[in-house]
XYZ file of C-alpha atoms in Angstrom:
373
model
C -5.497 67.121 -22.231
C -5.831 70.394 -24.143
C -5.802 73.913 -22.697
C -9.220 75.189 -23.779
C -9.063 78.335 -21.653
C -5.771 79.475 -23.165
C -6.620 78.945 -26.839
C -5.231 81.712 -29.051
C -6.951 80.427 -32.157
C -10.381 78.941 -31.390
C -11.592 75.655 -32.727
C -14.351 75.873 -35.393
C -17.689 76.525 -33.732
C -16.171 77.474 -30.358
C -18.191 80.113 -28.479
C -17.121 82.919 -26.216
C -18.459 83.274 -22.664
C -21.362 85.458 -23.848
C -22.445 82.888 -26.421
C -21.049 84.714 -29.456
C -18.552 83.026 -31.762
C -15.073 83.342 -30.271
C -12.484 85.287 -32.231
C -8.721 84.908 -32.269
C -6.703 87.892 -31.065
C -5.668 90.054 -33.990
C -1.988 89.716 -33.092
C -2.006 85.952 -33.589
C -1.515 84.927 -37.244
C -3.586 82.119 -38.706
C -0.666 79.916 -39.607
C -0.849 77.855 -42.808
C -0.569 74.522 -41.002
C -2.450 71.626 -42.531
C -5.212 70.435 -40.201
C -4.778 73.294 -37.712
C -7.412 73.124 -34.986
C -6.163 75.779 -32.579
C -3.053 77.447 -31.224
C -2.559 77.389 -27.467
C -0.382 79.283 -25.007
C -0.292 78.670 -21.260
C 1.670 80.104 -18.303
C 2.872 76.579 -17.540
C 4.923 76.732 -20.748
C 5.915 80.392 -20.831
C 7.083 81.483 -24.257
C 5.889 78.330 -26.033
C 2.888 78.104 -28.358
C 1.355 74.734 -29.205
C -0.342 74.372 -32.569
C -2.797 71.489 -32.364
C -3.337 69.801 -35.708
C -5.216 66.766 -36.937
C -3.003 64.573 -39.084
C -4.199 62.494 -42.020
C -1.216 60.144 -41.691
C 1.522 59.710 -39.076
C 3.570 56.836 -40.508
C 6.551 58.308 -42.367
C 8.406 56.173 -44.898
C 12.142 56.575 -44.693
C 13.743 57.561 -48.022
C 14.976 54.627 -50.064
C 18.743 54.337 -50.113
C 19.166 55.357 -46.498
C 21.114 52.868 -44.391
C 19.686 53.256 -40.909
C 18.082 50.242 -39.221
C 14.401 51.096 -39.624
C 12.070 51.918 -42.483
C 9.323 53.883 -40.765
C 9.095 56.687 -38.228
C 6.389 58.437 -36.235
C 6.850 61.992 -34.941
C 3.882 63.123 -32.828
C 5.486 66.555 -32.304
C 7.306 68.977 -34.619
C 9.508 71.544 -32.967
C 10.852 70.847 -29.490
C 10.813 72.733 -26.205
C 14.029 70.954 -25.182
C 15.644 73.848 -27.089
C 18.940 72.033 -27.670
C 21.136 74.580 -29.417
C 22.805 71.850 -31.488
C 19.660 69.945 -32.589
C 20.141 68.594 -36.122
C 16.374 68.751 -36.820
C 16.118 72.544 -36.700
C 16.086 72.927 -40.477
C 12.911 70.824 -40.753
C 10.915 73.570 -39.023
C 11.445 75.855 -41.999
C 9.253 73.491 -44.044
C 6.351 74.791 -41.925
C 7.286 78.452 -42.527
C 8.837 78.712 -39.067
C 12.482 79.610 -38.530
C 15.127 77.127 -37.429
C 16.084 79.125 -34.351
C 13.697 80.438 -31.724
C 10.599 79.160 -33.574
C 11.903 75.599 -33.392
C 12.074 75.938 -29.602
C 8.831 77.838 -29.091
C 6.370 76.919 -31.881
C 5.504 73.262 -31.321
C 3.127 71.406 -33.600
C 1.120 68.668 -31.860
C -0.607 65.904 -33.818
C -3.456 65.487 -31.364
C -4.976 62.503 -33.182
C -1.663 60.670 -33.736
C -2.604 57.485 -31.855
C -5.998 57.094 -33.535
C -4.612 57.667 -37.033
C -1.679 55.323 -36.395
C -3.962 52.517 -35.217
C -5.960 52.786 -38.457
C -2.820 52.768 -40.576
C -1.432 49.716 -38.791
C -4.715 47.856 -39.333
C -4.410 48.009 -43.117
C -3.792 44.613 -44.758
C -0.800 46.107 -46.568
C 1.075 46.923 -43.341
C 4.168 44.713 -43.139
C 4.965 45.202 -39.418
C 8.412 46.637 -40.041
C 10.045 48.406 -37.117
C 8.803 51.927 -36.366
C 11.197 54.424 -34.744
C 10.122 57.299 -32.512
C 12.352 60.228 -31.617
C 14.295 60.383 -34.887
C 13.369 64.027 -35.506
C 11.976 65.729 -32.397
C 11.600 64.291 -28.929
C 8.341 62.397 -28.276
C 8.822 62.895 -24.522
C 9.330 66.640 -24.470
C 7.493 68.388 -21.635
C 4.161 68.816 -23.456
C 3.753 65.029 -23.570
C 2.841 65.247 -19.897
C -0.333 67.055 -20.918
C -1.115 65.613 -24.346
C -0.315 61.984 -23.451
C 0.133 60.868 -27.055
C 2.773 58.208 -26.443
C 0.714 55.648 -24.480
C -1.725 55.365 -27.382
C 1.096 55.190 -29.917
C 2.976 52.482 -27.999
C -0.237 50.517 -27.523
C -1.150 50.744 -31.197
C 2.276 49.504 -32.292
C 2.417 46.635 -29.798
C -1.154 45.502 -30.438
C -0.474 45.372 -34.183
C 2.676 43.257 -33.759
C 4.976 46.088 -34.856
C 8.496 46.315 -33.314
C 9.299 49.775 -31.990
C 12.172 51.904 -30.787
C 12.228 55.161 -28.846
C 15.057 57.700 -28.590
C 14.599 60.491 -26.054
C 16.120 62.911 -23.572
C 12.832 63.074 -21.676
C 12.569 61.495 -18.232
C 8.808 61.499 -18.750
C 9.485 58.147 -20.411
C 9.488 56.701 -16.880
C 5.723 57.228 -16.749
C 5.315 54.613 -19.488
C 7.658 51.943 -18.105
C 4.743 49.594 -17.199
C 3.311 50.032 -20.692
C 6.703 49.399 -22.296
C 7.241 46.275 -20.200
C 3.910 44.959 -21.449
C 4.729 45.950 -25.046
C 8.015 44.044 -24.782
C 6.044 40.849 -24.162
C 4.271 41.411 -27.492
C 6.969 42.798 -29.808
C 10.705 43.564 -29.807
C 11.331 46.943 -28.153
C 14.435 49.139 -28.251
C 15.029 52.125 -25.975
C 17.680 54.796 -26.328
C 18.596 57.768 -24.161
C 20.498 60.732 -25.551
C 23.141 61.857 -23.067
C 26.546 63.235 -24.051
C 27.778 65.074 -20.955
C 27.652 64.899 -17.176
C 28.386 68.594 -16.608
C 25.079 69.939 -15.271
C 26.037 73.565 -15.890
C 26.993 72.976 -19.525
C 23.851 70.929 -20.076
C 21.659 73.704 -18.685
C 23.321 76.207 -21.006
C 23.176 74.244 -24.257
C 20.066 72.063 -23.822
C 18.053 74.235 -21.404
C 14.692 72.502 -21.764
C 15.916 68.978 -21.067
C 16.132 67.076 -17.786
C 19.715 67.309 -16.541
C 22.337 64.573 -16.858
C 21.738 63.173 -13.349
C 18.028 62.800 -14.067
C 18.717 60.983 -17.337
C 21.222 58.664 -15.675
C 18.534 57.753 -13.146
C 16.190 57.022 -16.047
C 18.736 54.628 -17.567
C 18.910 52.799 -14.228
C 15.126 52.672 -13.904
C 14.756 51.170 -17.350
C 17.416 48.559 -16.671
C 15.911 47.738 -13.252
C 12.608 47.175 -15.051
C 14.281 44.591 -17.290
C 14.176 46.822 -20.364
C 17.129 47.487 -22.698
C 18.642 50.974 -22.781
C 21.360 52.087 -25.144
C 22.860 55.565 -24.874
C 23.730 57.865 -27.752
C 26.480 60.089 -26.363
C 26.084 62.753 -29.003
C 27.116 65.394 -29.588
C 30.538 65.526 -28.016
C 31.393 69.248 -28.137
C 34.924 70.223 -29.177
C 36.763 72.029 -26.343
C 33.635 71.900 -24.164
C 32.953 68.230 -23.400
C 35.785 66.296 -25.084
C 38.451 66.365 -22.365
C 39.755 63.154 -20.836
C 38.057 64.057 -17.571
C 34.695 64.700 -19.226
C 34.766 61.515 -21.311
C 35.968 59.350 -18.448
C 33.218 60.627 -16.177
C 30.590 60.192 -18.898
C 31.391 56.552 -19.676
C 31.920 55.689 -16.014
C 28.492 57.133 -15.194
C 26.822 55.266 -18.059
C 28.419 51.994 -16.984
C 27.290 52.532 -13.388
C 23.749 53.262 -14.601
C 23.710 49.967 -16.503
C 23.505 51.157 -20.110
C 23.411 48.177 -22.482
C 25.550 49.953 -25.065
C 26.970 53.355 -25.988
C 27.906 55.133 -29.187
C 29.482 58.571 -29.309
C 30.315 61.149 -31.909
C 31.264 64.753 -32.513
C 28.949 67.697 -32.979
C 27.256 67.783 -36.394
C 26.490 71.256 -37.761
C 24.179 71.033 -40.751
C 22.658 74.188 -42.268
C 19.980 75.638 -40.022
C 21.673 74.248 -36.944
C 25.072 75.736 -37.732
C 23.856 79.339 -37.693
C 21.938 78.966 -34.421
C 24.794 77.131 -32.693
C 27.424 79.633 -33.801
C 25.257 82.473 -32.521
C 25.084 80.730 -29.130
C 28.829 80.070 -29.169
C 29.613 83.728 -29.911
C 27.474 84.804 -26.959
C 28.765 82.248 -24.452
C 32.255 81.197 -25.592
C 33.515 83.854 -28.009
C 37.066 82.602 -27.636
C 36.044 79.371 -29.413
C 34.350 80.892 -32.472
C 37.490 80.966 -34.602
C 38.412 77.406 -33.627
C 34.977 76.115 -34.568
C 35.008 77.916 -37.898
C 38.310 76.274 -38.739
C 37.238 72.868 -37.430
C 34.021 72.916 -39.498
C 35.433 74.785 -42.480
C 34.710 71.986 -44.950
C 31.065 71.350 -44.099
C 28.743 69.910 -41.477
C 31.286 67.486 -40.003
C 34.329 68.295 -37.929
C 37.648 67.741 -39.687
C 38.794 64.190 -40.354
C 41.736 64.697 -38.013
C 39.489 65.722 -35.131
C 37.045 62.858 -35.707
C 39.903 60.356 -35.760
C 41.342 61.847 -32.559
C 37.948 61.724 -30.828
C 37.237 58.181 -32.042
C 40.453 57.009 -30.407
C 39.476 58.653 -27.126
C 36.001 57.141 -27.268
C 37.342 53.635 -27.952
C 39.712 53.941 -25.003
C 37.116 55.097 -22.486
C 34.463 52.658 -23.738
C 36.873 49.786 -23.233
C 37.968 51.133 -19.861
C 34.386 51.082 -18.622
C 33.271 47.798 -20.125
C 31.672 48.922 -23.388
C 34.449 47.780 -25.707
C 32.726 44.597 -26.840
C 29.198 45.979 -27.163
C 27.607 45.867 -30.584
C 25.239 48.226 -32.309
C 23.685 48.896 -35.681
C 25.451 51.195 -38.110
C 23.768 53.060 -40.926
C 27.054 53.609 -42.764
C 29.658 51.382 -44.343
C 32.014 49.601 -41.977
C 35.010 51.452 -43.405
C 33.373 54.875 -43.103
C 35.421 57.064 -40.704
C 32.135 58.202 -39.134
C 31.256 54.634 -38.172
C 31.057 55.292 -34.442
C 28.953 58.413 -34.986
C 26.630 56.526 -37.316
C 25.919 53.623 -34.985
C 22.893 52.930 -32.839
C 24.001 51.400 -29.530
C 23.005 47.963 -28.330
C 19.606 48.121 -26.684
C 18.319 51.076 -28.703
C 17.185 48.970 -31.660
C 14.820 46.018 -31.141
C 16.552 42.668 -31.056
C 15.139 40.282 -33.679
C 13.264 37.265 -32.384
C 15.785 34.682 -31.243
C 18.365 37.234 -30.120
C 21.245 39.013 -31.781
C 23.108 37.237 -34.538
C 25.667 38.462 -37.036
C 23.210 37.767 -39.869
C 20.454 39.712 -38.128
C 22.780 42.632 -37.437
C 23.838 42.741 -41.095
C 20.214 42.665 -42.193
C 19.320 45.480 -39.789
C 22.275 47.591 -40.890
C 21.327 47.328 -44.550
C 17.765 48.533 -44.076
C 16.912 52.053 -45.252
C 15.935 54.912 -42.933
C 15.941 58.649 -42.094
C 18.213 61.245 -40.491
């Protein structure tokens, strides 16, 4: 559903109430977005503008040489109203001439024809039915999905074409599509992942203000498992000095075990360019006493120091084992000996199981496939 009455930039041929051609307000720039149909603002999403575009293609080939366990992605939205301060995808918004900070949170591009275009692409004789991943860049179940309803058509197109699929999200709106996902799972392998790295509701509201809170996401994990669907949890990012205490980690893994998560992977905050600047600005405003510590911890680049990652990995292994996740397997997109192995893994349940179940050979094949991050 589109918000015709709140359009800031009218669609071609749209008329005003007196029958004359409608004109965009002078204050609204005509953004250089390919396929732009209109830009929409609505009181329901105060401060957010949606730029509706028609896409020529929605299947994205993952760069060759990548090691993640899928070769194709679909991202029906660019930008994300979840507004997670730490989101690694912020830099990608600059490719659209938006900034990586507030614009990423408030200027959301919507591929309104994503399902129709995807169905045509999947019908081509050349399509090899490799797994397609959703949620690798921005969240496909951010709040606007409740109005645009792009995901049901996308899931249906993938399942009907015999294409395995995976979804990673923070959005509890996923629950709306549980019946559709149950049906899809009878047609193709399906993997589901929830991103949840803290149980502190107050911290979550501060650093990921547009997301459903931790309790709501834990309930979603339980609903998916009760429906017979897999659900792995990516407990990332663990925030140094904010969510890495013994108490915080113990409560997190205990809560995930109680919810029935099929697997968990966890890792430290990753501060790539674009994200780093926005996060450090937030940190200075909310926890100024930690700014110096973070600068030292991330002094060598986007990753926390080797010493910190090793320390955190030991904590994670301990609490995973304590709560029954010690033997769970996943799919890594890095070498086994890489010290970031835990951070680079997709938890069990989040990647579609190959036909016939999980085997060591299948896991190795999945891990060696190229992908995107």
